[in-house]
XYZ file of C-alpha atoms in Angstrom:
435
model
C 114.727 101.740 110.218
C 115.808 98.158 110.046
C 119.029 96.992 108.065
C 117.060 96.362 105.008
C 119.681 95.155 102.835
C 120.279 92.571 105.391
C 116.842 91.791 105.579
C 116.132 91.346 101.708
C 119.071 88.503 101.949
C 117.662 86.846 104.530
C 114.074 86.895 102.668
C 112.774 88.743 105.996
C 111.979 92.089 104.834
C 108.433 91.321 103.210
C 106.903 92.645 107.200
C 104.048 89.797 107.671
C 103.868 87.736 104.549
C 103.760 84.740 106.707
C 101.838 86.753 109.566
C 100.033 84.288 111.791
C 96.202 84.553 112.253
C 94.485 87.466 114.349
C 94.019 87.158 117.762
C 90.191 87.517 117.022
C 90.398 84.595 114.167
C 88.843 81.002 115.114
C 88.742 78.385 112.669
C 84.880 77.730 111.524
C 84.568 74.327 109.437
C 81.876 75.018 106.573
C 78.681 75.609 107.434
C 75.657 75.577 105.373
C 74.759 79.206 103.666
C 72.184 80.297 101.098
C 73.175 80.477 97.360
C 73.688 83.832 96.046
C 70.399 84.113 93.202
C 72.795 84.272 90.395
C 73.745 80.376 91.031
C 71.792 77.812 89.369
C 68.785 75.562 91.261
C 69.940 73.040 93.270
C 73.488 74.838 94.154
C 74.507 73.860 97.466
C 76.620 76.569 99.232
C 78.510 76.883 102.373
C 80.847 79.317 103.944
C 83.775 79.020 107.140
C 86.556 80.329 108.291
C 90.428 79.036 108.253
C 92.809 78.901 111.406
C 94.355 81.945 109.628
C 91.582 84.090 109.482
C 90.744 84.006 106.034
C 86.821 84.011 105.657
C 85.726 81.361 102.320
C 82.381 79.496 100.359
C 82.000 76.949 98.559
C 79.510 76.396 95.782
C 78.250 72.794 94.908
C 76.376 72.053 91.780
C 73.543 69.704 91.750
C 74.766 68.210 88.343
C 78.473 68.417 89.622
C 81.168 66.904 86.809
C 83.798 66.101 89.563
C 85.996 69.040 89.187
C 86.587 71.667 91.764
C 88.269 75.008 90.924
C 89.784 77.126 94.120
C 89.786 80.997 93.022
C 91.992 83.554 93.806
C 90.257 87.116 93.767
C 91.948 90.213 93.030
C 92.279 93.379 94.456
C 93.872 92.984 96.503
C 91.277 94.332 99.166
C 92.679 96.821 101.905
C 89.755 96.675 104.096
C 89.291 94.050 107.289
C 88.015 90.473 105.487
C 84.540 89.778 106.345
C 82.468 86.816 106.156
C 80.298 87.721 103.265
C 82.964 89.174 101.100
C 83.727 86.182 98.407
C 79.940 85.904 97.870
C 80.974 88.833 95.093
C 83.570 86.348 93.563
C 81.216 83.865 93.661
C 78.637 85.588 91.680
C 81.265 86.718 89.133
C 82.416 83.149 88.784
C 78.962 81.797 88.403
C 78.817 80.767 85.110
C 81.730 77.496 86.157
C 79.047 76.454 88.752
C 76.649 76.594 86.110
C 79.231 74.770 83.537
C 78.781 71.851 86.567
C 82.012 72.866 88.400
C 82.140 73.117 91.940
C 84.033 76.587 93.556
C 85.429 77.624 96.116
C 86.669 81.114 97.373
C 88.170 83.046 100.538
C 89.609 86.330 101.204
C 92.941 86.472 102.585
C 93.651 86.628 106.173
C 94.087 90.190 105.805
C 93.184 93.019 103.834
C 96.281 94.755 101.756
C 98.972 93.392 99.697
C 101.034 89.904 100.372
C 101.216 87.810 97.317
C 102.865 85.068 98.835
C 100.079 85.312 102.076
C 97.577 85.141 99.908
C 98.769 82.098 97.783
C 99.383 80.175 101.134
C 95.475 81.113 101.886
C 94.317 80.180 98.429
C 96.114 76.595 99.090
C 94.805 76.570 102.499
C 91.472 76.659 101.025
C 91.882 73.826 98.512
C 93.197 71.598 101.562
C 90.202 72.700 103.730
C 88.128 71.484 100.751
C 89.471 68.414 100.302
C 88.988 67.728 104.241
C 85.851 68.639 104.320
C 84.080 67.288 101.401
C 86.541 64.512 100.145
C 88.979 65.123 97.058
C 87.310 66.001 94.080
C 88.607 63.951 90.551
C 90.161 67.054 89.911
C 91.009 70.306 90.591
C 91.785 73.319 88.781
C 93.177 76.559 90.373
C 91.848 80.168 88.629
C 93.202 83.877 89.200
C 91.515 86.715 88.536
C 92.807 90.336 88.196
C 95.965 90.225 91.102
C 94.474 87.099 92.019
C 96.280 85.817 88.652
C 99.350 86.746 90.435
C 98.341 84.941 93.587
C 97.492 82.093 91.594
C 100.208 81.979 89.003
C 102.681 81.935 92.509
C 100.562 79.510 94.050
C 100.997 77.434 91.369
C 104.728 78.006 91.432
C 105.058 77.046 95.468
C 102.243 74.537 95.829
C 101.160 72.388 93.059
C 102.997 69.430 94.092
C 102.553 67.969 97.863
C 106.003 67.421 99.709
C 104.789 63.411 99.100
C 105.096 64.212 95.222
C 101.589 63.710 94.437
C 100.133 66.740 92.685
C 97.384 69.539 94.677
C 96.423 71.212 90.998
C 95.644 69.741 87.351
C 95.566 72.861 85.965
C 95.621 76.371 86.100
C 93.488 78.955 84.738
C 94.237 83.013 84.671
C 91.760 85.451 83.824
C 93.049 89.276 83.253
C 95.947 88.343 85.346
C 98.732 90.626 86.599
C 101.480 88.294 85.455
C 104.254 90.928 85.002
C 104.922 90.419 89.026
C 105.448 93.331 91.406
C 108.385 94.782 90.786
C 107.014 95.820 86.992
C 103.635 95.491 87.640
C 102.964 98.815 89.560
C 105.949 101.145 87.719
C 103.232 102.710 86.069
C 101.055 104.046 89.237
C 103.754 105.724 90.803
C 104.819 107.185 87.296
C 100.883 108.421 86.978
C 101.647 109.942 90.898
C 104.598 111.738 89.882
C 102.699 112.679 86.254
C 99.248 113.602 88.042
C 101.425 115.642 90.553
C 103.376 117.992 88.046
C 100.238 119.090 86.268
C 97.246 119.162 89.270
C 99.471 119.960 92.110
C 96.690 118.567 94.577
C 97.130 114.894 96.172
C 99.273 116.296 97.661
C 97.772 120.187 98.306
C 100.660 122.945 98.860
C 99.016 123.374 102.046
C 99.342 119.885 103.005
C 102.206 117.623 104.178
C 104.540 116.925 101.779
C 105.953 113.557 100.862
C 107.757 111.327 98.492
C 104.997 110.229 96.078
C 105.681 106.563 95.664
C 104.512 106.547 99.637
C 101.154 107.048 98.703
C 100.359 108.554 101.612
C 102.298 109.524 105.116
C 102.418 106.597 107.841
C 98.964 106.290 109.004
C 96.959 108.891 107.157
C 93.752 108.226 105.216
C 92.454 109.085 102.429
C 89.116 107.685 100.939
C 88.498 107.037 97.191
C 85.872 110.113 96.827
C 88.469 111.950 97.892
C 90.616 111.357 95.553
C 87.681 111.895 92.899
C 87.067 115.079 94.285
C 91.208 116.046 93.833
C 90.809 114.643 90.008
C 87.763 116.258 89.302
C 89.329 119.764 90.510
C 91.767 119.694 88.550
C 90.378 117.860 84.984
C 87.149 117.747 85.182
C 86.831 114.236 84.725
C 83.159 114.235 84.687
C 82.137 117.088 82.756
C 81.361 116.810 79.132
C 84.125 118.265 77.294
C 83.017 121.615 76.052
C 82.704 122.534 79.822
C 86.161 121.811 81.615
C 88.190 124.670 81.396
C 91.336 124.897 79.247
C 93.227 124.396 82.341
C 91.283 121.147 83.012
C 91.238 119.816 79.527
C 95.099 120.376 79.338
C 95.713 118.182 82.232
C 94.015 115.572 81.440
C 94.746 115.497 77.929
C 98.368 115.240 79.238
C 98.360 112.736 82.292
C 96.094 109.817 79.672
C 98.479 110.600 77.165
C 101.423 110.324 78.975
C 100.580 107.328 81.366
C 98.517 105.166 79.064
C 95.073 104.733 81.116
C 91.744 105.296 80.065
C 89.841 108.597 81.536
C 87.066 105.815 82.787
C 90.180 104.147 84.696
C 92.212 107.470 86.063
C 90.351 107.415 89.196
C 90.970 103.895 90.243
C 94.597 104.028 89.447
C 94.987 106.989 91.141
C 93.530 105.183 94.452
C 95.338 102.245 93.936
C 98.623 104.162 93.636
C 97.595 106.159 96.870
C 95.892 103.225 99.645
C 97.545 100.043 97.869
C 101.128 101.754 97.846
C 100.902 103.110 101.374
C 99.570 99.659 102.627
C 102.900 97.833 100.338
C 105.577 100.511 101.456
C 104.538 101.377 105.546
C 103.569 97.753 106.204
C 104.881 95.588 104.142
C 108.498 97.353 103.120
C 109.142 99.125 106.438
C 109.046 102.265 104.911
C 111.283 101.619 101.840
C 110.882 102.796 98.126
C 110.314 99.815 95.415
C 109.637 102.112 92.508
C 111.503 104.232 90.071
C 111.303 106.832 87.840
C 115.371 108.228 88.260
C 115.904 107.375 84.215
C 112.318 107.516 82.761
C 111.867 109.802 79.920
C 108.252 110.889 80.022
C 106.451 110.991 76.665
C 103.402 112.310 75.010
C 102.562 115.991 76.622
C 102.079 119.402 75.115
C 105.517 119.729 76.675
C 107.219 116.869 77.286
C 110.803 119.224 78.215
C 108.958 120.603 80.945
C 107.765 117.630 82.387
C 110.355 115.799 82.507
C 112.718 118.645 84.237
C 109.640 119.293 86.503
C 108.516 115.459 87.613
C 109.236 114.430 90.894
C 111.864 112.253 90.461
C 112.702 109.015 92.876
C 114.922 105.895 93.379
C 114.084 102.605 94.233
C 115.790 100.895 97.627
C 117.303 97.532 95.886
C 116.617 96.014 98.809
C 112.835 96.574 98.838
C 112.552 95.800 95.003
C 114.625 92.464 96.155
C 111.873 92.126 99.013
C 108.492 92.585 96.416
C 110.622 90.606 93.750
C 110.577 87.898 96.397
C 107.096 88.379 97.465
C 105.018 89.068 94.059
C 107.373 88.304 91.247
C 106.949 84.940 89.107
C 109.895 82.645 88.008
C 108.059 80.866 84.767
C 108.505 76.701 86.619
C 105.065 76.040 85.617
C 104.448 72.300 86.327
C 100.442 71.960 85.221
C 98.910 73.242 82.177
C 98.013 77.143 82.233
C 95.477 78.606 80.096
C 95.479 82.403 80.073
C 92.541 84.801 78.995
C 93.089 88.597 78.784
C 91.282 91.564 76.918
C 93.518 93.424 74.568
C 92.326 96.717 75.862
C 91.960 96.236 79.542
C 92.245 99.121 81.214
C 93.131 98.035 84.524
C 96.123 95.473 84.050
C 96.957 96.230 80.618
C 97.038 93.387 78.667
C 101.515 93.641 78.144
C 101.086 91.932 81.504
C 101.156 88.457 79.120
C 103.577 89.397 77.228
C 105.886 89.317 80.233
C 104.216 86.341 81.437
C 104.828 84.164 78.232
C 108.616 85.440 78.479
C 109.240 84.467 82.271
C 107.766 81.193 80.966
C 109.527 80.990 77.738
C 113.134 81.577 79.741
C 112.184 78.911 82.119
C 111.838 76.659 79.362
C 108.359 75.946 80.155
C 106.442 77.324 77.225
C 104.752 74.201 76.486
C 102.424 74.330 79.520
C 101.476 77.388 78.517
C 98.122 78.562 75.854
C 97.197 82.394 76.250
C 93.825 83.787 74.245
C 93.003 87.392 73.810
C 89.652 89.202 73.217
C 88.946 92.109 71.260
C 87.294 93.582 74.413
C 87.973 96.655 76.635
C 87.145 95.344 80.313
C 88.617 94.384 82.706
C 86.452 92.113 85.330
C 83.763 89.925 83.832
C 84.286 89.403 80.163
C 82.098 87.929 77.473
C 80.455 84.678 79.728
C 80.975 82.359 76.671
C 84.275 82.779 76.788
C 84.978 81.231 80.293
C 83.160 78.629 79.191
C 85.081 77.811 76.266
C 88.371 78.266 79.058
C 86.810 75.317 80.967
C 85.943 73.097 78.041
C 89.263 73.426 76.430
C 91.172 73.295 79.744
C 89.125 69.622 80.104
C 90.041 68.745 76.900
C 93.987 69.421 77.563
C 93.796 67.343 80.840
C 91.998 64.483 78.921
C 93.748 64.670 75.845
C 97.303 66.009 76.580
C 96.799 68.064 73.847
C 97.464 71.601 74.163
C 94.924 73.850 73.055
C 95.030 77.464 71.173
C 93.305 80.362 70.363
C 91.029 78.201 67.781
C 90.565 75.610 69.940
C 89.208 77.842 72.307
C 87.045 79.945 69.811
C 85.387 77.211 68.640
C 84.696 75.684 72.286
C 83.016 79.254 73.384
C 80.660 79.030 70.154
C 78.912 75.899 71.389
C 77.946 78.002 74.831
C 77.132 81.485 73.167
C 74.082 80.629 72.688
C 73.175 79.753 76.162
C 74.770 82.475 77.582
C 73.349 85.329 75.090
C 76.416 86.550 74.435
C 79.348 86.614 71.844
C 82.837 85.204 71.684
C 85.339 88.013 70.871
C 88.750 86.023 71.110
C 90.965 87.312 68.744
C 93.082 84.059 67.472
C 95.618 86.209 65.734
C 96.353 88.562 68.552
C 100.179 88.779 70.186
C 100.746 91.056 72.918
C 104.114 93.012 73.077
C 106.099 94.189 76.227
């Protein structure tokens, strides 16, 4: 084990957040590629690769308004990049090349976590852009899921050029995990430690034992069906509820209760808190523990006195919460106008993640570049289309105007493109999150 409280000083502990390119990786300018269906006629698309590895496309709009917006996807992805991979993003983001903007998206240069990797890629991209097919009038950077995170610190580190003149005009975050990483995963290794006192299977009795905020022992595997199979054991996740067992109804009953996700969500945590955290603590923390759960009080069981004398309990290494501070955490400088769009009842990054956001900003003294809207919704990935719309039009309107724009403002620029889309706007104007 390294000296990591030497290495958190020194900023060196995040292993490979500034991790050259494979050996395998060759730059590929972009190339001409076919349009996913979902784009409108006349889309132009083409797709490359960056000195770094990290496989992108672009999307061009036949009726393009001058404005190019460089996403950030979310994940983030453990798997190997591959070439086709941001033709998903692209799809989801369809609707701004349909709005007339022009997109582009890569993966990251690797698969697993690196917030500050990944916002050097997502800049990377915008520069590759620019190279390739001129700089646009403007552009716009957008984060989606952790890819809010990547972009929120991307807009932090890059939006002004060392020459002063700025990269971004604005920023956009959809469903973002703004809370940073030292608060923005607490809750998946409390739902480890939770899921572990009442199933007492991930891990078996009969199967190596080890601290739970690992997620799993140094180069083990463990694939997401899996862990479905573990969950299903033990609560019967997909039965109807007359047929789990009082065994299995207690224990989920207790671990949604207790943690705060949605029985439609339990799985996915429960993966993220098993791959994601062995990827973050084996390669990216050499080993160390960045979560805590020494002075939690669990609440909201049949029993909450036996839980919380029976939890696995675990301290945090300051220096590898420094080291993921440093890496995934967000100061609040915001330099270009941010527009923010969340669901109240997301079930994947719940939607408190703002309220920390629009405090980090608030203490930097920044709170002016700053407009979050909230739907009434309960997704997480691609809410109402209208609604993105209305992000783009009132984002426009800021940059023209200098006027920042709220809730209403919003609202009422999604109602001229509901009916296009088919769809309602659900933004709730009176909605404030809470930590």
């Amino acid at each position: 084990m390294r000296d990591l409280s030497t290495l958190a000083v020194a900023g060196l502990m995040w292993i490979g957040a500034g991790v050259s390119a494979p050996a395998s990786a060759q730059a590929i300018a972009p190339e001409p590629a076919d349009c996913p269906d979902s784009l409108p006629d006349g889309t132009t698309c083409s797709s490359g690769r960056s000195a770094d590895g990290a496989w992108f496309w672009t999307a061009w709009p036949r009726d393009w308004n001058g404005t190019l917006i460089v996403h950030a996807h979310g994940g983030p992805r453990t798997g190997e990049p591959q070439r086709a991979d941001p033709v998903e993003d692209l799809e989801r983001s369809s609707v701004m090349v349909s709005e007339g903007y022009a997109w582009a998206g890569s993966t990251y240069r690797r698969g697993g976590y690196g917030v500050r990797m990944a916002a050097a890629d997502t800049d990377d991209l915008r520069q590759i852009v620019w190279d390739a097919f001129g700089k646009p009038r403007r552009t716009l950077l957008h984060g989606q899921s952790w890819g809010g995170n990547v972009a929120a610190k991307a807009a932090e580190l890059y939006a002004v050029s060392a020459d002063g003149e700025r990269n971004y005009d604005g920023v956009i975050l959809t469903s973002g995990l703004l809370a940073g990483g030292t608060r923005g995963y607490i809750f998946r290794s409390d739902l480890r430690a939770v899921y572990q006192f009442y199933c007492h299977n991930h891990p078996r009795p009969t199967e190596t034992q080890y601290p739970l905020w690992q997620g799993l022992p140094e180069g083990a595997a463990m694939p997401r069906a899996d862990i479905a199979a573990r969950v299903e054991d033990c609560t019967g996740l997909s039965l109807r509820p007359e047929a789990r067992t009082r065994a299995q109804a207690d224990a989920l009953r207790n671990i949604l209760s207790v943690v705060g996700v949605t029985a439609d969500s339990l799985v996915a945590h429960l993966a993220w808190g098993t791959n994601l955290f062995q990827d973050m603590v084996w390669k990216r923390l050499d080993g160390a523990n960045p979560f805590s759960n020494a002075g939690t009080t669990y609440q909201g069981s049949d029993d909450d006195v036996a839980l919380n004398q029976g939890v696995e309990r675990f301290e945090a290494d300051p220096a590898a919460v420094a080291a993921l501070a440093y890496d995934a955490d967000l100061t609040g400088n915001i330099v270009l106008p941010t527009l923010t769009l969340h669901a109240r009842y997301d079930p994947t990054v719940f939607v408190s993640h703002e309220a920390a956001y629009a405090q980090t900003v608030a203490d930097a003294g920044r709170s002016n570049l700053l407009s979050q809207v909230f739907t009434t919704e309960a997704l997480h990935s691609q809410l109402s289309i209208p609604q993105y719309a209305g992000l783009l039009i009132a984002m426009t309107r800021w940059l023209d105007t200098g006027e920042k724009p709220d809730a209403e403002d919003v609202l009422e620029a999604c109602r001229t493109r509901a009916e296009a889309y088919d769809q309602s706007c659900l933004i709730d104007p009176d909605f404030v999150p809470s930590l």
